[in-house]
Backbone as JSON, one array per atom type, in Angstrom:
{
  "sequence": "MTEPKKAIRKRRRRVGDDARTTGVIEPQKPKRRRRLAGPIVPAWKVAGGEPALPRIQLTLTDQDISRFLEKIDPPNVDGCTLWNASKFAGGYGQFKLKGRSVLAHRVAWTLQRGTIPDDLVLDHVYLRGCRSKACVNTAHLELVTHEENARRRDAAERWRASVWVSTELDEG",
  "N": [[-24.34, -31.2, -37.54], [-23.58, -27.94, -36.78], [-21.24, -25.68, -38.12], [-18.8, -23.71, -36.42], [-18.98, -20.13, -36.38], [-16.76, -18.67, -38.45], [-15.89, -16.64, -40.16], [-15.52, -13.33, -39.64], [-15.22, -10.98, -40.9], [-14.92, -9.97, -44.35], [-12.92, -12.19, -46.17], [-10.01, -12.51, -48.09], [-8.9, -14.64, -50.62], [-6.35, -16.1, -52.45], [-6.6, -17.49, -55.55], [-4.99, -19.08, -57.87], [-4.16, -16.67, -60.2], [-6.08, -14.9, -59.48], [-7.84, -12.86, -57.12], [-10.15, -13.73, -54.89], [-13.17, -13.13, -53.15], [-14.23, -14.67, -50.25], [-16.35, -16.36, -47.92], [-18.64, -15.38, -45.3], [-20.25, -12.34, -44.62], [-20.31, -10.88, -41.53], [-21.65, -9.05, -38.76], [-19.41, -6.91, -37.01], [-18.0, -6.83, -33.71], [-18.28, -3.92, -31.72], [-15.38, -1.93, -31.21], [-13.66, -1.7, -28.14], [-13.32, 1.26, -26.41], [-10.56, 2.97, -25.08], [-9.75, 4.93, -22.26], [-7.61, 7.75, -21.96], [-4.82, 7.57, -19.86], [-4.39, 9.4, -16.97], [-2.78, 11.41, -14.41], [-2.78, 9.74, -11.28], [-4.73, 10.72, -8.83], [-6.03, 11.17, -5.64], [-9.56, 11.55, -5.13], [-10.37, 13.35, -3.15], [-8.23, 15.09, -2.99], [-8.31, 16.4, -5.42], [-10.7, 17.76, -5.2], [-10.01, 19.39, -3.17], [-10.65, 19.0, -0.58], [-11.06, 17.14, 2.47], [-9.82, 13.85, 3.41], [-11.9, 11.03, 2.55], [-12.48, 9.03, 4.47], [-12.37, 9.73, 7.71], [-10.03, 9.65, 10.46], [-10.64, 7.19, 12.89], [-11.77, 7.58, 16.22], [-9.73, 6.35, 18.67], [-10.96, 4.63, 20.93], [-10.62, 2.46, 23.45], [-11.72, -0.61, 24.75], [-11.55, -2.68, 27.72], [-11.42, -5.29, 26.86], [-10.49, -4.95, 24.23], [-7.93, -3.96, 24.78], [-6.69, -6.13, 26.13], [-6.77, -7.99, 24.06], [-5.1, -6.71, 22.24], [-2.61, -6.63, 23.61], [-1.96, -9.33, 23.67], [-0.88, -9.82, 21.2], [1.71, -8.93, 20.97], [5.21, -9.21, 20.86], [7.98, -9.93, 23.14], [10.56, -7.43, 23.84], [13.19, -7.16, 21.37], [16.71, -7.48, 20.44], [17.33, -4.92, 19.47], [15.58, -3.43, 20.93], [13.09, -3.2, 19.94], [9.64, -3.73, 20.15], [7.88, -6.04, 18.74], [5.08, -6.46, 16.54], [3.17, -9.33, 16.35], [1.03, -10.3, 14.93], [-1.39, -10.03, 12.27], [-0.41, -8.16, 9.34], [-0.28, -5.14, 7.38], [0.2, -4.72, 3.81], [2.52, -3.19, 3.52], [4.04, -3.81, 5.72], [3.42, -2.78, 8.2], [1.95, -3.2, 11.44], [-1.35, -4.52, 11.97], [-4.47, -3.93, 13.41], [-7.67, -4.95, 14.37], [-10.37, -2.91, 14.97], [-13.43, -1.86, 16.04], [-14.55, -2.9, 13.7], [-12.9, -1.95, 11.71], [-9.65, -1.87, 10.21], [-6.82, -0.79, 11.89], [-3.69, 0.94, 12.33], [-1.27, -0.74, 14.2], [0.79, 0.46, 15.7], [-0.27, 2.96, 16.18], [-2.35, 2.38, 17.89], [-0.89, 1.45, 20.08], [0.45, 3.82, 20.79], [-1.73, 5.42, 21.55], [-2.66, 4.0, 23.74], [-0.55, 4.33, 25.59], [0.27, 7.04, 25.54], [-1.78, 8.79, 24.87], [-4.17, 10.62, 22.79], [-3.74, 11.09, 19.21], [-3.04, 13.94, 17.42], [-4.97, 15.2, 14.6], [-3.49, 16.43, 12.57], [-0.96, 15.37, 12.7], [1.43, 12.64, 12.33], [2.71, 9.37, 13.15], [6.13, 8.59, 13.45], [8.5, 6.08, 12.85], [11.41, 6.14, 14.44], [14.5, 5.95, 13.15], [17.02, 6.45, 14.2], [16.74, 5.88, 16.85], [17.05, 3.23, 17.07], [15.08, 1.77, 15.87], [14.23, -0.55, 13.56], [12.19, -1.74, 12.25], [8.98, -1.79, 10.7], [6.95, -2.98, 11.98], [7.17, -2.46, 14.62], [5.97, -1.63, 17.83], [6.8, -0.21, 19.97], [6.61, 2.55, 21.95], [8.68, 4.23, 22.62], [10.24, 4.3, 20.42], [8.86, 5.79, 18.65], [7.69, 8.88, 17.22], [5.85, 11.91, 17.2], [5.21, 13.66, 14.3], [4.95, 16.01, 11.55], [3.28, 15.28, 8.43], [4.87, 15.98, 6.23], [7.45, 16.11, 7.36], [7.78, 13.45, 8.09], [7.83, 12.22, 5.56], [10.16, 13.4, 4.54], [12.11, 12.35, 6.28], [11.8, 9.62, 5.7], [12.65, 9.52, 3.0], [15.32, 10.33, 3.31], [16.31, 8.2, 4.85], [16.01, 6.1, 3.03], [17.82, 6.88, 1.04], [20.19, 6.71, 2.52], [20.23, 3.95, 3.16], [20.5, 2.91, 0.57], [23.04, 3.86, -0.1], [24.63, 2.48, 1.73], [24.17, -0.14, 0.89], [25.33, -0.11, -1.67], [28.03, 0.42, -1.03], [28.72, -1.85, 0.47], [28.4, -3.83, -1.43], [30.46, -3.22, -3.19], [32.66, -3.67, -1.57], [32.64, -6.42, -1.16], [33.41, -7.58, -3.58]],
  "CA": [[-23.6, -30.34, -36.64], [-23.27, -26.66, -37.4], [-19.87, -25.23, -37.97], [-18.71, -22.41, -35.74], [-18.83, -18.99, -37.27], [-15.34, -18.35, -38.58], [-15.64, -15.38, -40.86], [-16.05, -12.15, -38.98], [-15.22, -9.99, -41.98], [-14.58, -10.57, -45.64], [-11.56, -12.68, -46.31], [-9.59, -12.65, -49.49], [-8.08, -15.81, -50.83], [-5.77, -16.09, -53.78], [-6.77, -18.72, -56.31], [-4.27, -18.81, -59.12], [-3.79, -15.26, -60.29], [-7.23, -14.09, -59.07], [-8.12, -12.69, -55.7], [-11.6, -13.89, -54.76], [-13.71, -12.92, -51.82], [-14.97, -15.83, -49.76], [-16.84, -16.24, -46.56], [-19.88, -14.67, -45.04], [-20.05, -11.07, -43.93], [-21.06, -10.81, -40.28], [-21.38, -7.79, -38.06], [-18.27, -6.93, -36.1], [-18.23, -6.25, -32.39], [-17.67, -2.59, -31.63], [-14.13, -1.93, -30.47], [-13.74, -1.07, -26.83], [-12.5, 2.46, -26.37], [-9.79, 3.15, -23.86], [-9.53, 6.31, -21.87], [-6.21, 8.09, -21.74], [-4.47, 7.55, -18.44], [-3.88, 10.65, -16.42], [-2.16, 11.19, -13.1], [-3.68, 9.16, -10.29], [-4.84, 11.66, -7.71], [-7.25, 10.87, -4.89], [-10.65, 12.49, -5.41], [-10.46, 14.4, -2.15], [-7.2, 16.09, -3.28], [-8.79, 17.19, -6.56], [-11.75, 18.64, -4.7], [-9.43, 20.31, -2.2], [-11.25, 18.76, 0.73], [-10.41, 16.22, 3.39], [-10.01, 12.45, 3.02], [-13.27, 10.55, 2.73], [-12.59, 8.32, 5.74], [-11.58, 10.37, 8.76], [-9.49, 8.73, 11.45], [-11.59, 6.88, 13.94], [-11.27, 7.84, 17.56], [-9.31, 5.09, 19.24], [-11.43, 4.39, 22.28], [-10.38, 1.03, 23.64], [-12.31, -1.26, 25.91], [-10.61, -3.6, 28.39], [-11.3, -6.47, 25.99], [-9.6, -4.54, 23.13], [-6.57, -3.82, 25.31], [-6.13, -7.47, 26.36], [-6.57, -8.58, 22.72], [-3.94, -6.03, 21.66], [-1.39, -7.03, 24.32], [-1.65, -10.72, 23.32], [-0.27, -9.88, 19.88], [3.0, -8.24, 21.02], [6.36, -10.02, 21.3], [8.88, -9.21, 24.04], [11.56, -6.63, 23.11], [14.33, -7.87, 20.78], [18.03, -6.91, 20.7], [17.29, -3.49, 19.18], [14.61, -2.78, 21.8], [11.8, -3.15, 19.25], [8.56, -4.61, 20.58], [7.29, -6.3, 17.43], [3.71, -6.93, 16.38], [3.27, -10.67, 15.81], [-0.23, -10.7, 14.3], [-1.48, -9.68, 10.85], [0.24, -6.91, 8.92], [-0.64, -4.58, 6.09], [1.16, -5.08, 2.77], [3.76, -2.44, 3.71], [4.77, -4.33, 6.87], [2.95, -2.19, 9.45], [1.01, -4.03, 12.16], [-2.75, -4.22, 11.71], [-5.32, -4.35, 14.53], [-9.08, -4.75, 14.05], [-11.04, -2.14, 16.02], [-14.74, -1.38, 15.58], [-14.8, -3.35, 12.34], [-11.94, -1.37, 10.77], [-8.25, -2.16, 10.51], [-6.04, 0.4, 12.23], [-2.27, 0.66, 12.51], [-1.01, -1.21, 15.57], [1.62, 1.41, 16.46], [-1.14, 4.05, 16.59], [-3.08, 1.88, 19.06], [0.08, 1.44, 21.18], [0.67, 5.22, 21.2], [-2.94, 5.87, 22.23], [-2.7, 3.33, 25.06], [0.47, 4.82, 26.52], [0.54, 8.49, 25.55], [-2.96, 9.6, 24.6], [-4.65, 10.75, 21.41], [-2.84, 11.61, 18.18], [-3.72, 15.02, 16.7], [-5.28, 14.89, 13.21], [-2.5, 16.97, 11.64], [0.33, 14.73, 12.92], [1.55, 11.2, 12.11], [3.77, 8.75, 13.94], [7.32, 8.22, 12.7], [9.41, 5.13, 13.48], [12.67, 6.87, 14.4], [15.59, 5.03, 12.83], [18.16, 6.74, 15.07], [16.5, 5.32, 18.19], [17.23, 1.79, 16.98], [13.92, 1.12, 15.28], [14.53, -1.05, 12.22], [11.04, -2.49, 11.75], [7.69, -1.1, 10.63], [6.03, -3.71, 12.86], [7.5, -2.09, 16.0], [4.94, -0.88, 18.55], [7.43, 0.41, 21.13], [6.37, 4.0, 21.83], [9.95, 4.95, 22.75], [10.8, 4.38, 19.07], [7.94, 6.56, 17.82], [7.67, 10.32, 17.45], [4.81, 12.64, 16.47], [5.76, 14.64, 13.36], [4.04, 16.35, 10.44], [3.39, 14.36, 7.29], [6.01, 16.4, 5.41], [8.67, 15.71, 8.05], [7.84, 12.0, 7.99], [8.25, 11.91, 4.19], [11.57, 13.8, 4.42], [12.92, 11.35, 6.99], [11.74, 8.37, 4.94], [13.51, 9.66, 1.82], [16.71, 10.35, 3.77], [16.67, 6.84, 5.27], [16.15, 5.28, 1.81], [19.1, 7.25, 0.41], [21.27, 6.16, 3.35], [20.26, 2.49, 2.96], [21.02, 2.66, -0.77], [24.49, 4.1, -0.11], [25.25, 1.38, 2.47], [24.08, -1.32, 0.04], [26.32, 0.04, -2.74], [29.38, 0.31, -0.49], [28.98, -3.24, 0.85], [28.53, -4.61, -2.65], [31.79, -2.97, -3.74], [33.66, -4.25, -0.68], [32.66, -7.87, -1.27], [34.03, -8.0, -4.84]],
  "C": [[-23.24, -29.04, -37.36], [-21.82, -26.28, -37.13], [-19.84, -23.91, -37.21], [-18.5, -21.29, -36.75], [-17.37, -18.58, -37.3], [-15.12, -16.96, -39.16], [-16.31, -14.24, -40.11], [-16.12, -11.0, -39.98], [-14.87, -10.69, -43.28], [-13.13, -11.02, -45.64], [-11.24, -12.82, -47.78], [-8.67, -13.84, -49.58], [-7.6, -15.77, -52.26], [-5.94, -17.47, -54.42], [-6.13, -18.47, -57.67], [-3.81, -17.38, -59.12], [-4.92, -14.34, -59.83], [-7.26, -13.94, -57.55], [-9.62, -12.73, -55.57], [-12.02, -13.66, -53.3], [-14.52, -14.14, -51.43], [-15.48, -15.55, -48.37], [-18.09, -15.39, -46.46], [-19.55, -13.38, -44.3], [-20.94, -11.07, -42.7], [-20.76, -9.5, -39.58], [-20.21, -7.95, -37.08], [-18.69, -6.35, -34.76], [-17.64, -4.86, -32.37], [-16.4, -2.67, -30.78], [-14.32, -1.18, -29.17], [-12.79, 0.12, -26.8], [-11.79, 2.56, -25.04], [-9.65, 4.63, -23.56], [-8.04, 6.54, -21.7], [-5.94, 8.14, -20.25], [-3.9, 8.89, -18.03], [-3.22, 10.38, -15.09], [-3.2, 10.65, -12.12], [-3.64, 10.05, -9.05], [-6.1, 11.31, -6.95], [-8.3, 11.96, -5.11], [-10.7, 13.63, -4.41], [-9.38, 15.46, -2.36], [-7.63, 16.99, -4.43], [-9.81, 18.2, -6.08], [-11.22, 19.64, -3.68], [-9.98, 20.12, -0.8], [-10.41, 17.83, 1.58], [-10.6, 14.79, 2.9], [-11.42, 11.98, 3.35], [-13.46, 9.85, 4.06], [-11.75, 9.02, 6.8], [-11.06, 9.31, 9.73], [-10.56, 8.45, 12.5], [-10.95, 7.2, 15.28], [-10.94, 6.49, 18.2], [-9.72, 5.01, 20.7], [-11.4, 2.89, 22.48], [-11.08, 0.52, 24.89], [-11.25, -2.16, 26.55], [-10.38, -4.84, 27.54], [-10.37, -6.16, 24.8], [-8.15, -4.48, 23.6], [-5.94, -5.2, 25.53], [-5.88, -8.18, 25.03], [-5.33, -8.0, 22.06], [-2.64, -6.54, 22.29], [-0.99, -8.48, 24.04], [-0.82, -10.82, 22.04], [1.1, -9.19, 19.82], [4.07, -9.19, 21.54], [7.16, -9.24, 22.33], [9.94, -8.45, 23.25], [12.71, -7.49, 22.59], [15.63, -7.14, 21.11], [18.04, -5.4, 20.5], [16.34, -2.73, 20.1], [13.23, -2.67, 21.16], [10.84, -4.17, 19.86], [7.73, -4.87, 19.34], [5.87, -6.84, 17.51], [3.77, -8.3, 15.72], [1.99, -11.18, 15.18], [-0.23, -10.21, 12.84], [-0.89, -8.3, 10.58], [-0.34, -6.44, 7.6], [0.45, -4.95, 5.09], [2.5, -4.38, 2.95], [4.58, -2.91, 4.91], [4.34, -3.75, 8.21], [1.93, -3.13, 10.1], [-0.42, -3.55, 11.97], [-3.59, -4.78, 12.85], [-6.76, -4.0, 14.17], [-9.77, -4.07, 15.23], [-12.31, -1.54, 15.44], [-14.99, -1.73, 14.12], [-13.85, -2.78, 11.29], [-10.53, -1.76, 11.18], [-7.52, -0.85, 10.77], [-4.59, -0.01, 12.43], [-1.98, 0.35, 13.98], [-0.17, -0.2, 16.36], [0.81, 2.63, 16.89], [-1.94, 3.66, 17.84], [-2.14, 1.9, 20.27], [0.32, 2.85, 21.71], [-0.54, 5.71, 22.01], [-3.04, 5.26, 23.62], [-1.75, 3.99, 26.05], [0.55, 6.33, 26.64], [-0.67, 9.37, 25.24], [-3.26, 9.72, 23.11], [-3.59, 11.36, 20.49], [-3.59, 12.72, 17.46], [-3.9, 14.68, 15.21], [-4.21, 15.36, 12.24], [-1.12, 16.33, 11.78], [0.27, 13.23, 12.65], [2.67, 10.68, 12.99], [4.9, 8.31, 13.03], [8.11, 7.2, 13.5], [10.81, 5.74, 13.34], [13.83, 5.89, 14.28], [16.77, 5.22, 13.79], [17.97, 6.21, 16.49], [16.59, 3.8, 18.17], [16.09, 1.06, 16.32], [14.21, 0.74, 13.84], [13.33, -1.72, 11.57], [9.77, -1.64, 11.75], [6.67, -1.76, 11.55], [6.27, -3.38, 14.33], [6.37, -1.26, 16.6], [5.48, -0.27, 19.84], [7.31, 1.92, 21.0], [7.63, 4.82, 22.05], [10.62, 5.11, 21.39], [9.94, 5.22, 18.14], [8.01, 8.04, 18.2], [6.56, 10.95, 16.62], [5.47, 13.7, 15.6], [4.69, 14.98, 12.32], [4.24, 15.34, 9.32], [4.6, 14.69, 6.43], [7.34, 15.96, 6.03], [8.87, 14.19, 7.97], [8.33, 11.58, 6.6], [9.72, 12.26, 3.98], [12.48, 12.79, 5.09], [12.95, 10.02, 6.25], [12.68, 8.42, 3.74], [14.98, 9.66, 2.21], [17.17, 8.96, 4.17], [16.85, 5.94, 4.06], [17.45, 5.6, 1.09], [20.27, 6.67, 1.19], [21.38, 4.66, 3.15], [20.82, 2.14, 1.6], [22.53, 2.86, -0.8], [25.22, 2.99, 0.64], [25.27, 0.13, 1.62], [25.14, -1.27, -1.05], [27.72, -0.16, -2.17], [29.68, -1.13, -0.07], [29.13, -4.12, -0.37], [29.92, -4.43, -3.24], [32.86, -3.62, -2.89], [33.76, -5.76, -0.85], [33.44, -8.33, -2.49], [35.48, -7.79, -4.83]]
}
């Protein structure tokens, strides 16, 4: 039975007062080089162009509409009509259309109010009682620019953080 190769490089062993070299010299594997990490920026932003996957036009057949309506719960106490099927990791409802997953609240908006312009996004308006990202009630949605949506999101996170801190202090 052959012994496994142990010595990858020269090893020194102390025998008495001497230092002797033992073992067999074998070639070493080249070390794997790592690239320095830079900021993670989508390729289309670097190139100054548009996103690689444009929004698909939400044209719905009768079969798509009936499939969509099956996956909606009745309104809850807050008036939210929640999506009860699969969700993206962030909590937004996900609906399969033409082989691609699309946001369920975008499908609901298209069904009730028409197309969504490419330069606008839908915002779940917290002040209208919407507390869930899975809400597909179009009365809780508003068309805004991406910048306005980000500003509102940041303001809501700051408000939620302040409420959390004040309730923690009150309990103690």
